[in-house]
Tab-separated table of C-alpha atoms in Angstrom:
chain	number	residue	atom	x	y	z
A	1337	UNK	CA	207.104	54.738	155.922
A	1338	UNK	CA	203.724	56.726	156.087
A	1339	UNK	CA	201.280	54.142	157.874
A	1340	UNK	CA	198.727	56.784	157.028
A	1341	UNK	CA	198.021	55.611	153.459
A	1342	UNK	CA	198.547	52.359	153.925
A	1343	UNK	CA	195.735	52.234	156.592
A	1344	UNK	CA	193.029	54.210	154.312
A	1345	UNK	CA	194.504	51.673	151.232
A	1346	UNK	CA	193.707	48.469	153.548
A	1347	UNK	CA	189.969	50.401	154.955
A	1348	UNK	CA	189.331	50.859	151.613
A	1349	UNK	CA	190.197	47.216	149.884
A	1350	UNK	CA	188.381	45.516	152.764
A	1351	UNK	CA	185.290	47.095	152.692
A	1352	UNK	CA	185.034	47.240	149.155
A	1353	UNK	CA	185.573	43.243	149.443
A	1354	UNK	CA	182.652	42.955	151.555
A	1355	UNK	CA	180.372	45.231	150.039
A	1356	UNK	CA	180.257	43.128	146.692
A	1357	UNK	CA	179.096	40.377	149.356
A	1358	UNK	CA	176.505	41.975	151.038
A	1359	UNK	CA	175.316	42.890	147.626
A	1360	UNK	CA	174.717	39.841	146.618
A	1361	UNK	CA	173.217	38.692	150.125
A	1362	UNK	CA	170.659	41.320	150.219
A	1363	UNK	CA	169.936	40.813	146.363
A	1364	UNK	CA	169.623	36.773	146.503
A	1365	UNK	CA	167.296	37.039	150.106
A	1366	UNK	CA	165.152	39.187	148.239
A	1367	UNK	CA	164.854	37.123	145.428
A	1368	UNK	CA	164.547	33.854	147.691
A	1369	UNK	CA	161.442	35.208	149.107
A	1370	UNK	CA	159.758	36.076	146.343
A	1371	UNK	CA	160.719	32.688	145.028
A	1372	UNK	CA	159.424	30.530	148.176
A	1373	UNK	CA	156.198	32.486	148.272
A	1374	UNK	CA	155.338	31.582	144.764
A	1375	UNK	CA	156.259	28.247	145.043
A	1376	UNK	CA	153.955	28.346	148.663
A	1377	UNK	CA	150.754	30.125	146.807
A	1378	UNK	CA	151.264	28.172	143.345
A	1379	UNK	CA	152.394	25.015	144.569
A	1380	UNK	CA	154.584	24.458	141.431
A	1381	UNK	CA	157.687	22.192	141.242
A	1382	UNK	CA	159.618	24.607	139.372
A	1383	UNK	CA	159.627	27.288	142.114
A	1384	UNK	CA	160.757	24.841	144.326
A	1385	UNK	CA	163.495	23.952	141.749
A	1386	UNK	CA	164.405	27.720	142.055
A	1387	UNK	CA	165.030	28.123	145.516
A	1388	UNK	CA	167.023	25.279	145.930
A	1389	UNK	CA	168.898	25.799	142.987
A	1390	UNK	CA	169.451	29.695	143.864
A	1391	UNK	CA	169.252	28.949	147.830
A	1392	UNK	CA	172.873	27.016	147.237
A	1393	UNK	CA	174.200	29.950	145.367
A	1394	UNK	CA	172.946	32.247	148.004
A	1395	UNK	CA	174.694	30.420	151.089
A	1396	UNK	CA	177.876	29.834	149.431
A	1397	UNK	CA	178.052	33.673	149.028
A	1398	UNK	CA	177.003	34.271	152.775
A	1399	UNK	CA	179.245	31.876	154.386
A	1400	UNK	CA	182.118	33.559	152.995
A	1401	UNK	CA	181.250	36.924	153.056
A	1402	UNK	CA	180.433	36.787	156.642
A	1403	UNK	CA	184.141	35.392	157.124
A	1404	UNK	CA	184.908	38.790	154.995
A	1405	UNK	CA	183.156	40.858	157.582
A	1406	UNK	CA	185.075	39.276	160.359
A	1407	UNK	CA	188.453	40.409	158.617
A	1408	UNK	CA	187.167	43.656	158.046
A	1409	UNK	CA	186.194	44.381	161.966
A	1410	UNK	CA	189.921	43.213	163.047
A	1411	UNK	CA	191.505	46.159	161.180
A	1412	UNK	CA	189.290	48.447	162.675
A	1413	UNK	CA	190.536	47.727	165.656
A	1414	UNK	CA	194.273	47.353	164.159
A	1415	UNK	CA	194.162	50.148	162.449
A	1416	UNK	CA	191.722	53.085	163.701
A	1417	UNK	CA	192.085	53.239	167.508
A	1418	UNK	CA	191.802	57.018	167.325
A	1419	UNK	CA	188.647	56.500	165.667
A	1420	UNK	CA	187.157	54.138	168.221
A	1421	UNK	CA	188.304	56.275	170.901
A	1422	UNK	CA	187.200	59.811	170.043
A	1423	UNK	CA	183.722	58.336	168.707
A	1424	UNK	CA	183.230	54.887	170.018
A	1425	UNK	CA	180.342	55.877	172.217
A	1426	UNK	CA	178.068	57.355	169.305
A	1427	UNK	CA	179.616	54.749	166.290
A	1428	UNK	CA	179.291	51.565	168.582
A	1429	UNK	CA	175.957	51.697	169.074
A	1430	UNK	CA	174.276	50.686	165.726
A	1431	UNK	CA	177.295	48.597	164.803
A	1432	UNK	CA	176.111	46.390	168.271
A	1433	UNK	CA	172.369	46.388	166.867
A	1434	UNK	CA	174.055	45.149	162.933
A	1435	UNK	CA	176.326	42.636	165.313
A	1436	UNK	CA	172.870	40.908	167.056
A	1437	UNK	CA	171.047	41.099	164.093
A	1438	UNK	CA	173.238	39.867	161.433
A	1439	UNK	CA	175.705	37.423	163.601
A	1440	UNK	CA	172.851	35.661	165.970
A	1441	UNK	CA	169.179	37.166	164.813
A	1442	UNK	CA	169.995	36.249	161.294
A	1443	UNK	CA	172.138	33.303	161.273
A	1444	UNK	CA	169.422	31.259	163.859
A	1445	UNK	CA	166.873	31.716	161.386
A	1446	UNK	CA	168.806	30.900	158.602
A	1447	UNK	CA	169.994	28.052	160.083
A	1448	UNK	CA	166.474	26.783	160.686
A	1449	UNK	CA	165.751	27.765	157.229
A	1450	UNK	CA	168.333	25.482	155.790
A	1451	UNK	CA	167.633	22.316	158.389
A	1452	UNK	CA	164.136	22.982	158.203
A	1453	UNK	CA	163.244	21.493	154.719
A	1454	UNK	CA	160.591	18.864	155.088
A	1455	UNK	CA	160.768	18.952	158.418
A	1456	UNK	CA	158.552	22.498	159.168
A	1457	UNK	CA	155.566	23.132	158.155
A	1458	UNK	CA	155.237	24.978	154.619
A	1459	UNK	CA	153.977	28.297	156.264
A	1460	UNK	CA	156.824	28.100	159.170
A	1461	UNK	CA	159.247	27.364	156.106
A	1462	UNK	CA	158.402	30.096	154.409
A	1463	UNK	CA	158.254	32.643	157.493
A	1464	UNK	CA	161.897	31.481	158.133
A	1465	UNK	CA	162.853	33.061	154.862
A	1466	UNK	CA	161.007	36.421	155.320
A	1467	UNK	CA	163.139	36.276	158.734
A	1468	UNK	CA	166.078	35.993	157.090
A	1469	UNK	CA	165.512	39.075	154.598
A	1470	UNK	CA	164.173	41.093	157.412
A	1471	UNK	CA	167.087	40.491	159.810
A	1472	UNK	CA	169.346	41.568	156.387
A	1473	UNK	CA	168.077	44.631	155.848
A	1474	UNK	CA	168.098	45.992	159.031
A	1475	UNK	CA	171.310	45.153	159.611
A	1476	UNK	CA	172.321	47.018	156.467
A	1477	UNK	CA	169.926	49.749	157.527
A	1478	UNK	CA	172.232	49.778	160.753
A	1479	UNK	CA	175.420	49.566	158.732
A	1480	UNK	CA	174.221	52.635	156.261
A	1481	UNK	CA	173.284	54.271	159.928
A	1482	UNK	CA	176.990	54.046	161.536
A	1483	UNK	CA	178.233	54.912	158.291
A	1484	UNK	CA	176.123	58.027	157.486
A	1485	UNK	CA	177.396	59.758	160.946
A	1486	UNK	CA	180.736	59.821	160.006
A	1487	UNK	CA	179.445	61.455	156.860
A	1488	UNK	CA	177.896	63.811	159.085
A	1489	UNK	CA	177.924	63.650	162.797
A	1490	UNK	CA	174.430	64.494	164.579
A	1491	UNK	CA	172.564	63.399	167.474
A	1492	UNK	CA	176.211	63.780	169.862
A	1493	UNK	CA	177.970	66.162	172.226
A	1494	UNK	CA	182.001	66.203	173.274
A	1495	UNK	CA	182.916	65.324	176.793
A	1496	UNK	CA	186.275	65.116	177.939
A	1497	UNK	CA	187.680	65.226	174.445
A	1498	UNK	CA	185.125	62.225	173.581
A	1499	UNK	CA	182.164	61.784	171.154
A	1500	UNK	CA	178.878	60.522	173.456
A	1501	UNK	CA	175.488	59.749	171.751
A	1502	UNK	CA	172.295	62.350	173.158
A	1503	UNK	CA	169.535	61.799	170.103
A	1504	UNK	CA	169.687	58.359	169.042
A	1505	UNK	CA	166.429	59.881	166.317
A	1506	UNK	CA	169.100	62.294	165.312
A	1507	UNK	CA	170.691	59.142	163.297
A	1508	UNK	CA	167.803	58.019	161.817
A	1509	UNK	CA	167.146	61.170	160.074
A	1510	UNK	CA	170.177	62.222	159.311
A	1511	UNK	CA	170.274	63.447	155.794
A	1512	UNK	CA	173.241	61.365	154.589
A	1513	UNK	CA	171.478	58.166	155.793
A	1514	UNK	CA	167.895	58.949	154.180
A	1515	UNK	CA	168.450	58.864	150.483
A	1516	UNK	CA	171.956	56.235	150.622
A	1517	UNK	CA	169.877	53.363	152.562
A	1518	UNK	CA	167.510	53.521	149.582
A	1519	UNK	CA	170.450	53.659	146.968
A	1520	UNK	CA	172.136	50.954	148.534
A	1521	UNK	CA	169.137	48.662	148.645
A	1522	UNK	CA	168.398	49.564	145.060
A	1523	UNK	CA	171.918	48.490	144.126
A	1524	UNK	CA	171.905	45.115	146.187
A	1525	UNK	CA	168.443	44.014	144.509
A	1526	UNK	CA	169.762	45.210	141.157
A	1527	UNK	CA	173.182	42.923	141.470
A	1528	UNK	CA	170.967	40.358	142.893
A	1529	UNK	CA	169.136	40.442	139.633
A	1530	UNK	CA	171.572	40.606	137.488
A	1531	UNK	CA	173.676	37.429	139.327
A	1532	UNK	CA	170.784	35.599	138.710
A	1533	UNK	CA	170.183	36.379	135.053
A	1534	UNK	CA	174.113	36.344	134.516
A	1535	UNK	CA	174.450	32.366	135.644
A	1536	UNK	CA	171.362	31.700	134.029
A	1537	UNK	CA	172.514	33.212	130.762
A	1538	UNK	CA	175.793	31.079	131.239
A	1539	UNK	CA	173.787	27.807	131.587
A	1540	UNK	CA	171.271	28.428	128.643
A	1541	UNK	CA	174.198	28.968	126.501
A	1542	UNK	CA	175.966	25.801	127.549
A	1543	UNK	CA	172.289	24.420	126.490
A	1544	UNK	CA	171.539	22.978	130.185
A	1545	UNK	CA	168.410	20.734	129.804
A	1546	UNK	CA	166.380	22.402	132.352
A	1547	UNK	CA	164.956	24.918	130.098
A	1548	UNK	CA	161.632	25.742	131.518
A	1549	UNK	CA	163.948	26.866	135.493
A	1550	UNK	CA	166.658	29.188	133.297
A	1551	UNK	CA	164.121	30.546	131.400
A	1552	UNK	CA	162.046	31.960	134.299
A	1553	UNK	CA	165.133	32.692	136.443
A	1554	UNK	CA	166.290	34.791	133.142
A	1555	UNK	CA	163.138	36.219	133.019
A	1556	UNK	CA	162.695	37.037	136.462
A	1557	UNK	CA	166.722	38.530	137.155
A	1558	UNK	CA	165.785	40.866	134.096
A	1559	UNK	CA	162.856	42.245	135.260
A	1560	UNK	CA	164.614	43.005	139.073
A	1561	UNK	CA	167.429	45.185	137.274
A	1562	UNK	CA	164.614	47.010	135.704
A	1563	UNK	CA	162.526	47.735	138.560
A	1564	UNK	CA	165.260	48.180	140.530
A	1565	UNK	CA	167.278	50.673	138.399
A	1566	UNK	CA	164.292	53.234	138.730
A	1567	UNK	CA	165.079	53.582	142.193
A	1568	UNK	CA	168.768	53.274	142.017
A	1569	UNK	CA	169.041	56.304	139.861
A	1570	UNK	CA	166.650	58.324	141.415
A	1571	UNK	CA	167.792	57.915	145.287
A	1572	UNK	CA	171.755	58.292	143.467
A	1573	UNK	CA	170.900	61.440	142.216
A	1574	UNK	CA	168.488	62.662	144.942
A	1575	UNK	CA	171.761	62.663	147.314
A	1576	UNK	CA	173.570	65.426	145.570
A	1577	UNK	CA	170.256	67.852	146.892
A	1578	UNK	CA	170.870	65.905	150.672
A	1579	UNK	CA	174.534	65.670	150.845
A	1580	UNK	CA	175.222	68.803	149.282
A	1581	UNK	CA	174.371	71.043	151.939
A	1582	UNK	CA	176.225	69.189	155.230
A	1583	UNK	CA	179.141	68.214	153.193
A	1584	UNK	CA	179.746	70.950	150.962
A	1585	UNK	CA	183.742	70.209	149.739
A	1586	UNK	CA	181.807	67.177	148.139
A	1587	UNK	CA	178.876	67.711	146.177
A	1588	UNK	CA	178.966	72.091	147.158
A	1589	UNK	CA	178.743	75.012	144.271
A	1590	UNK	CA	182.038	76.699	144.497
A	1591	UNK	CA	181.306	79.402	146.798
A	1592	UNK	CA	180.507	76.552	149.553
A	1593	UNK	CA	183.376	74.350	149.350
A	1594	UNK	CA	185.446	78.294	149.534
A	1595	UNK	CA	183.150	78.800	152.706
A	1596	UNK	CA	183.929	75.209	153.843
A	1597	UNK	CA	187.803	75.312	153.531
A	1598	UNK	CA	187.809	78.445	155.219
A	1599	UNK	CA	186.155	77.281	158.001
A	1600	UNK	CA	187.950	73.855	158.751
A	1601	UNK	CA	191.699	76.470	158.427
A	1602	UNK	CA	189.995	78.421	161.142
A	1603	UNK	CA	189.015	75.651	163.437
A	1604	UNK	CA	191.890	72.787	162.726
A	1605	UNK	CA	194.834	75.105	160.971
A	1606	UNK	CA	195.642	75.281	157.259
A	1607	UNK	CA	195.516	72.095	155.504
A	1608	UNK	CA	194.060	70.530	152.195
A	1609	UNK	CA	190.718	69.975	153.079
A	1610	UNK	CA	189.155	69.556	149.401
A	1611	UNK	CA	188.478	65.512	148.596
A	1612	UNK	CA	190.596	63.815	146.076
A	1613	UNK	CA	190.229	64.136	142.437
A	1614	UNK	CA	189.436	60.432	142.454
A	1615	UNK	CA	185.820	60.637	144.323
A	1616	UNK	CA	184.505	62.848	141.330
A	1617	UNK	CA	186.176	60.279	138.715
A	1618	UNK	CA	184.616	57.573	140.649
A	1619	UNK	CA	181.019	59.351	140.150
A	1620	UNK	CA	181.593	60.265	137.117
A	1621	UNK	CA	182.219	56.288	135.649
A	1622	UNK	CA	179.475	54.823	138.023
A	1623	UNK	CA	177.053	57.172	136.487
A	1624	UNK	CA	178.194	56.290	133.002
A	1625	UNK	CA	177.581	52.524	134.102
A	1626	UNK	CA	174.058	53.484	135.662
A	1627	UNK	CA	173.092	54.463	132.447
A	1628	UNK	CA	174.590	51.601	130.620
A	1629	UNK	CA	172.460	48.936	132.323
A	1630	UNK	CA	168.954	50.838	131.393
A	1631	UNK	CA	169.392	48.613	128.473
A	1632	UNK	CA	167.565	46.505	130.380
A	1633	UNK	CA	164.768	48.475	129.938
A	1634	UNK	CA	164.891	48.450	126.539
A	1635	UNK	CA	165.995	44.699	126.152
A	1636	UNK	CA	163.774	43.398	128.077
A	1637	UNK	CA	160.626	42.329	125.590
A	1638	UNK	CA	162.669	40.776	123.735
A	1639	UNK	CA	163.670	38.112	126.028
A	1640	UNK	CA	159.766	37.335	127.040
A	1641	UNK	CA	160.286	35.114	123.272
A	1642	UNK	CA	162.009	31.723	123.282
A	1643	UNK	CA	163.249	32.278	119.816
A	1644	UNK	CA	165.299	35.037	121.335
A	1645	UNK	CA	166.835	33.324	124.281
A	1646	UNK	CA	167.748	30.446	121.663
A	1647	UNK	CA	170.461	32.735	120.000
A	1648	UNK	CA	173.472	33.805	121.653
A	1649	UNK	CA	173.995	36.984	121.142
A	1650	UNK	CA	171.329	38.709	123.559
A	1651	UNK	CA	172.290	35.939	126.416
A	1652	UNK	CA	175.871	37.134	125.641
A	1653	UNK	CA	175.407	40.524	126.540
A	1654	UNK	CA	173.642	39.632	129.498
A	1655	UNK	CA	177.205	37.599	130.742
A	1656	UNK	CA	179.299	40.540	129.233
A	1657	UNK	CA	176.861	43.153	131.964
A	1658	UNK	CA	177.133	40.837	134.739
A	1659	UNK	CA	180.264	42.695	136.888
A	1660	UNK	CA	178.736	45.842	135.977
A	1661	UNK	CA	176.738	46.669	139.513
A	1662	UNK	CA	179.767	45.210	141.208
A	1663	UNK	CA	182.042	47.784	139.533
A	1664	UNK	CA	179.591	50.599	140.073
A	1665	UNK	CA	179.508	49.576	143.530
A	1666	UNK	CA	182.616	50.021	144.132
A	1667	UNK	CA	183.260	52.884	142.741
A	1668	UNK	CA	179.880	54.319	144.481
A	1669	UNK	CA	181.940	53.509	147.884
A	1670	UNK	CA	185.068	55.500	146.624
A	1671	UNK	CA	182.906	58.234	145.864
A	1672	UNK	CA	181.548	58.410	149.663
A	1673	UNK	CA	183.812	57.594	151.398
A	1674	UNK	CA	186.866	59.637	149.174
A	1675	UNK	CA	184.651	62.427	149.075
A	1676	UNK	CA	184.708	63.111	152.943
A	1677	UNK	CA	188.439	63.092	153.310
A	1678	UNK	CA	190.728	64.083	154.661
A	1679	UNK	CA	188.207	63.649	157.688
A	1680	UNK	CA	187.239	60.333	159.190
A	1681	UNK	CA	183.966	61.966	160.727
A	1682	UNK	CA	183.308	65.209	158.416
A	1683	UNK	CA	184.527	68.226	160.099
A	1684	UNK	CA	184.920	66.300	163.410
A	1685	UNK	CA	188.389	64.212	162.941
A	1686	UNK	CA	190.637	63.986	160.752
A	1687	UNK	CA	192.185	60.803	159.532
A	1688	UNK	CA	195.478	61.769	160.865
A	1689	UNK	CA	193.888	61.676	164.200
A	1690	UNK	CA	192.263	58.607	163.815
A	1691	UNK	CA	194.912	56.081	162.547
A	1692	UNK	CA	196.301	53.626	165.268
A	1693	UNK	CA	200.055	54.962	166.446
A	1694	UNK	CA	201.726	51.940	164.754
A	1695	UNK	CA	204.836	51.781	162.261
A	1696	UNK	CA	204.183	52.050	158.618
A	1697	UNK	CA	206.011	48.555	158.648
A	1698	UNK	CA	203.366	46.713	160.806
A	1699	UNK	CA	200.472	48.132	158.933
A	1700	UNK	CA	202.127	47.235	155.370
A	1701	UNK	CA	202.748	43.649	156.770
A	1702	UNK	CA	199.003	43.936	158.179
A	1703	UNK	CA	197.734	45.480	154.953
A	1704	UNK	CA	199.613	42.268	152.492
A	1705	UNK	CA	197.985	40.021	154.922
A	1706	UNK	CA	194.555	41.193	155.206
A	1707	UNK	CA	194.464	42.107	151.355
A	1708	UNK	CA	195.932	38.179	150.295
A	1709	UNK	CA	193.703	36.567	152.726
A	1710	UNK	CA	190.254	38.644	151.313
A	1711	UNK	CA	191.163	38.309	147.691
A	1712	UNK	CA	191.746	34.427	148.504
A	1713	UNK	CA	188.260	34.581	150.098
A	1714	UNK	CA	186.745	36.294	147.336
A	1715	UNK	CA	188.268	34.115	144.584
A	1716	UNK	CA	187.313	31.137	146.740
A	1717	UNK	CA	183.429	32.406	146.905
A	1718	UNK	CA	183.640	32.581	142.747
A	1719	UNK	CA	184.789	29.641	142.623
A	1720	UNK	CA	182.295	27.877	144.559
A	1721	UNK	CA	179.599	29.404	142.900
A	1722	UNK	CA	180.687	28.633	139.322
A	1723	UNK	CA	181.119	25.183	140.509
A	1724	UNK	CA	177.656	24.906	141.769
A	1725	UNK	CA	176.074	26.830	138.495
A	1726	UNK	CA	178.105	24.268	136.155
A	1727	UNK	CA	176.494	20.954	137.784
A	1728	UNK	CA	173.058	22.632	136.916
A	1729	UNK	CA	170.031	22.890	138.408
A	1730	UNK	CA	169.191	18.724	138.886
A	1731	UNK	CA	168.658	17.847	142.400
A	1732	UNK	CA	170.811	20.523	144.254
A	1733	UNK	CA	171.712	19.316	148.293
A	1734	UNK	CA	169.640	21.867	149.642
A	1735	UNK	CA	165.366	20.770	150.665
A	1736	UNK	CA	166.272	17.052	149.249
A	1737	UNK	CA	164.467	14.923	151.381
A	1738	UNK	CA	165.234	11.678	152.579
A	1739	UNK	CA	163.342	9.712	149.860
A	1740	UNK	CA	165.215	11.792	146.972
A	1741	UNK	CA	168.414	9.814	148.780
A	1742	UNK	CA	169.998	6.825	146.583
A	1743	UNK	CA	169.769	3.144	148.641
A	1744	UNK	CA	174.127	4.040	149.089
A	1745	UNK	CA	173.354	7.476	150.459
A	1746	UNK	CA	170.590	5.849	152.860
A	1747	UNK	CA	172.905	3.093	154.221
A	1748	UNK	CA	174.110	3.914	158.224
A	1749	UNK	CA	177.768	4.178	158.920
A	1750	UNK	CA	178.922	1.410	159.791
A	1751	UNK	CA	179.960	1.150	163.717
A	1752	UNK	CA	183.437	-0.362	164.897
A	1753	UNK	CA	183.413	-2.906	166.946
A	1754	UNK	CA	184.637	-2.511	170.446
């Protein structure tokens, strides 16, 4: 058995499992913020109501999608040791900067942020929450920075048959990093949008009595997939002028994927060095959906009218959209990370070079395990969330102070007696 395949199939269901979670982390955060800082400037109950309500959803989603993350950094090691050898040096190095940020930068604050509810100030609150979005996006803009090199390696030089770093600037600007951080922000505040006017849909069809909190979360999640899908579109497209050039077999004119193949046969030997015929089906469909959620745009008066959000249909359409971004998203990854193969740093090393010099047995035993255990996450995280979203927006755990408490919730433990 071939562990080859089985290794890319368990690289590739993993991080598409975390993705959709970081998605939603980056959306929600952003969302959060804007939330708290209306509520802080307006001083109106309902915006409190909101980030309570939508701060529950948010955590649920975080918890388990940094458990996700953990599971996806043990087959790395399992499963790529050729990779982290040859390139460890150079790939390490913002992965350590995502580690601090997201697992200890991020997770203090947040922590404070969830404990400090009536017992901060309103401006420390508040600051807590911008913490939390900051950390998050620089530890995607890390992520998006490891990635991007082994789209196309820069800022390094080969000693001893191993990959060291020279021009740490030389990742920041590299050309497959510039445009994707901005399409991959795009597409986390778009899904964050569209999670929030999904549920909200959901609840103002089930006719949940607090109108006035769906209506402006409704409002609000429509109006982020607009702005957002501006962006999206424009830094999606904008990356077939960036990657073009430095990765030619994926998004080159025929002439330069010729050149390129030619090339790579003189360098590693004759091989298949052209990407799967997946990566341009991928494209082709995530395109198709990018386009299919500008209704939006054109939808979107028409929900600014209660009469409208009192019928069905419109709120239906906006359930029927919700997986949308999360299928585009994944299919976004299998176009970048498809399109580079067969190389696991382009025109560097090859995934045959990088896989881990196990049995095909162990890694399909390793590859069942991983896959059962993230899909049980995933489900799990669903779950939760549609839990929380059916008991409606009334007096969620999260910022309830101690005189929201009922006289039974108030009363000590009681303490054996010795």
């Amino acid at each position: 058995m071939d562990p080859l395949p089985l290794a890319r199939l368990q690289f590739a269901t993993t991080t598409s499992i975390h993705f959709l979670f970081v998605l939603v982390t980056l959306g929600l955060v952003t969302l959060l913020v804007y939330l708290q800082t209306a509520a802080f400037v307006t001083r109106k109950p309902v915006y409190e109501r909101m980030v309570r309500f939508w701060g529950s959803i948010y955590l649920i989603n975080y918890v388990v999608g940094i458990a996700t993350g953990i599971v996806m950094e043990f087959q790395f090691g399992l499963n790529w040791s050729g990779l982290s050898r040859y390139i460890g040096n150079v790939f390490g190095a913002p992965i350590a900067m995502e580690t601090l940020l997201a697992f200890f930068l991020e997770s203090t604050l947040l922590g404070m942020w969830i404990f400090g509810w009536h017992r901060l100030r309103r401006g420390v609150h508040l600051a807590l929450i911008y913490g939390v979005a900051i950390t998050a996006y620089a530890s995607a803009f890390f992520i998006m920075v490891a990635n991007a090199w082994l789209q196309h390696p820069v800022g390094y030089e080969v000693r001893d048959g191993v990959a060291h770093l020279t021009d740490f600037t030389a990742l920041l600007t590299n050309p497959t990093f510039t445009m994707a951080i901005g399409h991959v922000l795009s597409a986390a505040l778009l899904t964050g949008g569209m999670v929030l006017a999904g549920i909200s849909a959901v609840l103002l069809l089930r006719r949940s009595p607090d109108y006035e909190l769906l209506r402006k979360s409704l409002w609000i999640g429509l109006v982020t997939v607009t702005c957002a899908g501006v962006p999206l579109l424009g830094f999606g497209f904008a990356q077939f002028g960036t990657v073009g050039p430095v990765q030619p077999t994926k998004f080159g004119d025929d002439a330069a994927k010729a050149q390129a193949v030619a090339d790579f046969t003189a360098r590693f030997g004759p091989g298949d060095y052209l990407p799967p015929a997946y990566a341009n089906v991928s494209l082709g469909f995530m395109i198709l959906i990018g386009f299919i959620l500008a209704w939006a745009v054109l939808m979107l008066p028409l929900f600014y009218r209660d009469w409208i959000i009192r019928l069905k249909f419109p709120l239906v359409l906006v359930v029927l959209a919700l997986p949308l971004p999360f299928l585009a998203a994944i299919l976004g990854w299998l176009t970048r990370e498809g399109g580079r193969q067969p190389w696991a740093a382009y025109g560097l090393l090859k995934v045959d070079d990088a896989v881990s010099p196990i049995s095909g047995g162990v890694l399909l035993a390793s590859f069942l395990g991983f896959t059962a255990l993230l899909l049980t996450l995933a489900v799990t995280n669903w779950v939760l969330i549609a839990k929380r979203a059916a008991q409606g927006t009334a007096d969620p755990a999260l910022g309830r102070s101690l005189s929201d408490l009922s006289p039974e919730e108030h009363r000590p433990e009681p303490v054996l007696a010795r």
